[in-house]
Coordinates of C-alpha atoms and ligand atoms in Angstrom, one line a residue:
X1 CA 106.8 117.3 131.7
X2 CA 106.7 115.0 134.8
X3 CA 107.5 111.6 133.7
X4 CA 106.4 110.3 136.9
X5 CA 103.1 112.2 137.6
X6 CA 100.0 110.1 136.7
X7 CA 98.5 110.6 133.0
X8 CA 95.7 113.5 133.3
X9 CA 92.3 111.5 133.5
X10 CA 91.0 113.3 130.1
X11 CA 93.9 112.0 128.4
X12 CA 93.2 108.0 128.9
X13 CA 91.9 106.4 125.7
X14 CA 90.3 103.1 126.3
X15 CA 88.4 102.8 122.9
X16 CA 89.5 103.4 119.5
X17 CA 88.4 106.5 118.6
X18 CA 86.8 106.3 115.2
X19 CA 87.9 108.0 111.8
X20 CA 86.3 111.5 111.0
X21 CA 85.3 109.8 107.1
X22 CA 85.2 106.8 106.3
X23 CA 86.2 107.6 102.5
X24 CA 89.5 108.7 103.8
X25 CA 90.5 107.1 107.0
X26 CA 94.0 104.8 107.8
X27 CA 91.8 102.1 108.9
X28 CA 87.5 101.3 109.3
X29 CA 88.1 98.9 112.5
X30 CA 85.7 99.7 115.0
X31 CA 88.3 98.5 117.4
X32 CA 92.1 98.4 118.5
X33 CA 93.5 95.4 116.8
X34 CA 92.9 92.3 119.1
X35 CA 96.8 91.6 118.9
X36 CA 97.2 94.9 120.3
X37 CA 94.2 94.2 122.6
X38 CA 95.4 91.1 124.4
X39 CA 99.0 92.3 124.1
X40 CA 98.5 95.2 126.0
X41 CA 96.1 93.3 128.7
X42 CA 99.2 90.9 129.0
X43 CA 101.7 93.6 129.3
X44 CA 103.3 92.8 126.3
X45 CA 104.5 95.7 124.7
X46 CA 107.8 96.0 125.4
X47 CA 109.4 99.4 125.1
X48 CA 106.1 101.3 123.7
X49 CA 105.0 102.5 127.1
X50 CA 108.7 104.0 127.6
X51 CA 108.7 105.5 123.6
X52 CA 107.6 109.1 123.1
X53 CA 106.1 109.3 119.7
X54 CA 107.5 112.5 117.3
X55 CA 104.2 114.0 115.6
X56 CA 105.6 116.5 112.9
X57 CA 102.9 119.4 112.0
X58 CA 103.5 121.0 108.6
X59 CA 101.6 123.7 106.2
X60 CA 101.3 126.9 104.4
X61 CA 101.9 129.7 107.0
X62 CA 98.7 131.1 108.8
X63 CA 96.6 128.0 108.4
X64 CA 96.3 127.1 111.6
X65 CA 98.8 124.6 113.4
X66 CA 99.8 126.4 116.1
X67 CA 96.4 127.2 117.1
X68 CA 95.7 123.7 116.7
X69 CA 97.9 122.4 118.7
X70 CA 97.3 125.0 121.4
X71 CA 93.9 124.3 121.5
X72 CA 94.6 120.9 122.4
X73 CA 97.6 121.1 124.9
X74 CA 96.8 124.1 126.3
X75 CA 93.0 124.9 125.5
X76 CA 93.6 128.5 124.2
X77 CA 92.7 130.1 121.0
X78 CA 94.9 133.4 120.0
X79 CA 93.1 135.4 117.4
X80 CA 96.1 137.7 116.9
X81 CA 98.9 135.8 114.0
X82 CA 102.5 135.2 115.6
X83 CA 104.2 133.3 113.3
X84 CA 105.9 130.4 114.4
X85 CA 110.1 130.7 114.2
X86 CA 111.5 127.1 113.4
X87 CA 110.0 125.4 115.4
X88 CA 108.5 124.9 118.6
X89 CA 107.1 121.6 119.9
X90 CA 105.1 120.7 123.1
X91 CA 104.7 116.9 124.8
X92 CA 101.5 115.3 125.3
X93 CA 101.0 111.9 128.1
X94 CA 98.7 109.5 127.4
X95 CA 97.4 105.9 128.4
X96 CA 96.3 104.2 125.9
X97 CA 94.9 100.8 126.6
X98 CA 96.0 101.2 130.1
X99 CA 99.8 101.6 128.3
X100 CA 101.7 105.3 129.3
X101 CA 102.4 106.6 125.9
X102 CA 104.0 110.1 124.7
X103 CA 103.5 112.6 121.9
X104 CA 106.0 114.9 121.1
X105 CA 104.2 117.6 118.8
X106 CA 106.6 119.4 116.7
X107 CA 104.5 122.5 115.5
X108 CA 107.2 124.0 112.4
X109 CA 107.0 127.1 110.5
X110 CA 104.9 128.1 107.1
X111 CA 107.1 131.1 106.4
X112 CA 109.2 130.3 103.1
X113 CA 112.2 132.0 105.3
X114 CA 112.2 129.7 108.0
X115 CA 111.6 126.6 106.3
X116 CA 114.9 125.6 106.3
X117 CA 115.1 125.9 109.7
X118 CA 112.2 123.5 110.3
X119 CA 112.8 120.8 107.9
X120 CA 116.3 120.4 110.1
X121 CA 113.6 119.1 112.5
X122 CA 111.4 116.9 110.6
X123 CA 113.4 113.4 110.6
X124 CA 111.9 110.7 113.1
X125 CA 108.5 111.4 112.6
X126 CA 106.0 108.8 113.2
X127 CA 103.3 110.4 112.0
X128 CA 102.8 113.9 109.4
X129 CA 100.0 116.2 110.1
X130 CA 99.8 118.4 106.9
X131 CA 97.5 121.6 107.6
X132 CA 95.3 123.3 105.3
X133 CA 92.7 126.4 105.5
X134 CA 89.8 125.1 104.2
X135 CA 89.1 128.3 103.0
X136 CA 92.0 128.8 100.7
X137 CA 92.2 126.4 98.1
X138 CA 95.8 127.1 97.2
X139 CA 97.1 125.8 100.8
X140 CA 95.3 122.9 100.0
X141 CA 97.5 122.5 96.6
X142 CA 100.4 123.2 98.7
X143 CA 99.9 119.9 101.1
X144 CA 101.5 117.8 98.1
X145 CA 104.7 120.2 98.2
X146 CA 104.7 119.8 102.2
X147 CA 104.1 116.1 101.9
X148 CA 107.3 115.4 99.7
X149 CA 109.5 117.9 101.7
X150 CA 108.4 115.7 104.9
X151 CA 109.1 112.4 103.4
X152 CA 112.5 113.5 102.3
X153 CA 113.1 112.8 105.6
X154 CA 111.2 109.6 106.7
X155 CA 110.8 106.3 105.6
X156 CA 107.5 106.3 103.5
X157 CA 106.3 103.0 104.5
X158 CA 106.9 103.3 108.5
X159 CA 104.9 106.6 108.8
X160 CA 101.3 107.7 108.7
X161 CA 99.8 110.7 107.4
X162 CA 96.7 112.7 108.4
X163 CA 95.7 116.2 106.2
X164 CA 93.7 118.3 108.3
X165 CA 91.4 121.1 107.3
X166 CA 91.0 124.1 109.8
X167 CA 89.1 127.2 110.4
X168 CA 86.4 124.9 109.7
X169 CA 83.9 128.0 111.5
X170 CA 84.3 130.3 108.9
X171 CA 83.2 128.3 105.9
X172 CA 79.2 127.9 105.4
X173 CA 78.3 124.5 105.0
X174 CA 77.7 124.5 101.4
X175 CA 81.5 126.3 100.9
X176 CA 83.0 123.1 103.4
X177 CA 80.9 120.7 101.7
X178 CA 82.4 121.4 98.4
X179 CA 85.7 121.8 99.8
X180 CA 85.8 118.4 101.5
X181 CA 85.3 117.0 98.6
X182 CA 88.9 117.7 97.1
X183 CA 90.1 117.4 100.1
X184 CA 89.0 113.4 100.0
X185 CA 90.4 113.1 96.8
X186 CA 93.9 114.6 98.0
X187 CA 94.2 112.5 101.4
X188 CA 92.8 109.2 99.2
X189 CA 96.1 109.9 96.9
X190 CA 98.4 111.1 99.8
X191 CA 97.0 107.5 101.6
X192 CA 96.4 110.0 104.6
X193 CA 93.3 110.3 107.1
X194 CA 91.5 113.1 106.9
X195 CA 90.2 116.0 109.6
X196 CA 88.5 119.1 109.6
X197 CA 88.4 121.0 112.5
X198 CA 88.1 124.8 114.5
X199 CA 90.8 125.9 117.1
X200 CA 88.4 128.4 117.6
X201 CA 85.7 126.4 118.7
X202 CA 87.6 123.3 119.5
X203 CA 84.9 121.1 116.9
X204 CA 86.9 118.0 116.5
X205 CA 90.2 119.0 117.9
X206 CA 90.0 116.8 120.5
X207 CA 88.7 113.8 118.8
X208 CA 91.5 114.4 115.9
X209 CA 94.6 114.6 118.4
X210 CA 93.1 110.8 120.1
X211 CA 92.8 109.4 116.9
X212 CA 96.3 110.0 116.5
X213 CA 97.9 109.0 119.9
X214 CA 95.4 106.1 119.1
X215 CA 96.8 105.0 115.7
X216 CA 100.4 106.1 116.5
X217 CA 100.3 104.0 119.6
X218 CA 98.5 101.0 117.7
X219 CA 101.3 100.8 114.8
X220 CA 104.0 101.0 117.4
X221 CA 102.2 98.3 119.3
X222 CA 101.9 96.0 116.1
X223 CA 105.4 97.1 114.8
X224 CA 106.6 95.5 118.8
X225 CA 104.8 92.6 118.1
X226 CA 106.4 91.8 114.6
X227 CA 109.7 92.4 116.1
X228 CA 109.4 89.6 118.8
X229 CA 107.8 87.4 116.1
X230 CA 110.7 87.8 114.1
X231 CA 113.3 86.9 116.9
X232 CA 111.3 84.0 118.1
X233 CA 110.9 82.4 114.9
X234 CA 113.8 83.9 112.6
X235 CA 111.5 85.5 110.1
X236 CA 109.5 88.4 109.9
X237 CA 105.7 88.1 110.1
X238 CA 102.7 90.4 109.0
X239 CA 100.5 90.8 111.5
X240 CA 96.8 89.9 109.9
X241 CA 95.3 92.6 108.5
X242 CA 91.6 93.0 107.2
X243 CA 90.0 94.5 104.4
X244 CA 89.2 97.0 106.8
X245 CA 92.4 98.5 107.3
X246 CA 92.3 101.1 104.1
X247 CA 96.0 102.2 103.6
X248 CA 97.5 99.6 105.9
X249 CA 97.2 96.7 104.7
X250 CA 99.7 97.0 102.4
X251 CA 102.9 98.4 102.6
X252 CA 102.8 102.3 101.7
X253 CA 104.6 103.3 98.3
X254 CA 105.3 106.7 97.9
X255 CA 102.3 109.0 97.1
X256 CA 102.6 110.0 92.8
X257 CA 102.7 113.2 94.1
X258 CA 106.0 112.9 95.6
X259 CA 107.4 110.5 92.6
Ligands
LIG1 N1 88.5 131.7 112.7 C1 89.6 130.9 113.0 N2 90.9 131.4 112.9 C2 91.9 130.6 113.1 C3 91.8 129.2 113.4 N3 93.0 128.7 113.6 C4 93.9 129.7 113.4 N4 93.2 130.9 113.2 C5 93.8 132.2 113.0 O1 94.7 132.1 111.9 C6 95.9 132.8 112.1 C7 97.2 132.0 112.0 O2 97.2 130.9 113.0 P1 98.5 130.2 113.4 O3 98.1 129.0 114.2 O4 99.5 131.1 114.0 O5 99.1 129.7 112.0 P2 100.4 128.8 111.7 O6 100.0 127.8 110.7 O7 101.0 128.4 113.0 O8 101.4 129.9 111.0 P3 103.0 129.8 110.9 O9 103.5 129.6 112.3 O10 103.4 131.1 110.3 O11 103.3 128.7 110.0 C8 95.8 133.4 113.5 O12 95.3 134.8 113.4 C9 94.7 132.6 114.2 O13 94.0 133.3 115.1 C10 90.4 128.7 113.4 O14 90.2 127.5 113.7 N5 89.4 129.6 113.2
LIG2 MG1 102.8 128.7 113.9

């Protein structure tokens, strides 16, 4: 990665992108946060624009995150299953809000044998993408093991979650509809945005991986912000939130299905 080269031009977001469903989304706002509005239009974000963001991708084996995350970086679909080995991870540039920001996409193994390997990797994260086929029911069970493994290493309350359902092409609509409909009721209890999407045919990929440079770079914005309100006035200061903000506007406790 070229620190210095200019962000690609299909990797500038200048609008919030908006949730996938609204049943199951970290926030309904329509727009960035106006603190994080004006603070970017007065260059005040301090270090965000220098921060690379760690993005951790967990899940059963075979359900997909690798080819999700080579749709998006590299725009390539691999029919043919290698399974990942540890871990690999690729970097994403962005400008968000006219702000350079970073994504560092960890992409970790599913194979019970190299999960030890992986977790080594998972502290840091900002945000946890937990995968699931929505095809397979069981993987879907399995996102509430992954979810406690990943928070074994992170702070619950400083990171945010999105469950994603792939292969989203080879379920009929009636089969996806029925399966989104756990899958709500999993990412309401996790508190985690949810996704469905196709490496295959990209449907969504995009939109999913902007959402989350957009939220990522939003909380990092706001978590700035609280910072220099608490050294200015010697007391930490919530930003306002709305009733719009689902999960954050209050401080996350940790899912009951990691307690
Ligand atoms: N039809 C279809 N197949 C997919 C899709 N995404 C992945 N696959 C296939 O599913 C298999 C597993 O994909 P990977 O991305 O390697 O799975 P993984 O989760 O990275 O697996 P591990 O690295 O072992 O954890 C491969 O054969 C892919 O071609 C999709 O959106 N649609
Ligand atoms: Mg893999």
């Amino acid at each position: 990665m070229n620190v210095l080269a200019p962000v690609r031009r299909d990797r500038v977001v200048a609008d919030l992108p908006q949730c996938f469903r609204k049943e199951a989304a970290l926030h309904t706002r329509p727009e960035f946060h106006s603190s994080v509005t004006s603070a970017c239009q007065e260059q005040r974000t301090g270090t965000v624009g220098f921060k690379i963001s760690k993005i951790i991708v967990v899940g059963d084996l075979a359900v997909g995150k690798t080819c999700l995350i080579n749709r998006f970086c590299k725009d390539t679909f691999d029919k043919n299953y290698k399974a990942t080995i540890g871990v690999d991870f690729e970097m994403e540039r962005f400008e968000v809000l006219g702000v350079p920001f970073s994504l560092q996409l960890w992409d970790t193994a599913g194979q019970e044998r190299f999960k030890c390997i992986a977790s080594t990797y998972y502290r840091g994260a900002q945000a946890i993408v937990i995968v699931f086929d929505v095809n397979d029911v069981a993987s879907l069970d399995h996102t509430r093991q992954w979810l406690a493994d990943a928070l074994k290493e992170n702070d619950p309350s400083n990171v945010i979650l999105f469950l994603v359902g792939s292969k989203k092409d080879l379920s009929t609509p009636a089969q996806y509809s029925r399966m989104e409909k756990d899958a709500l009721r999993v990412a309401q209890e996790m508190q985690a945005e949810f996704w469905a999407v196709s490496s295959l045919t990209g449907e969504n990929v995009r939109d999913f991986f902007f959402r989350v440079a957009a939220l990522t770079f939003e909380s990092s914005v706001l978590a700035e912000l609280e910072r220099g309100s608490a050294r200015r006035i010697g007391d930490a200061v919530r930003i306002g939130s709305t009733e719009s903000d689902l999960y954050l506007s209050a401080p996350r406790k940790k899912p009951k299905c990691c307690q």
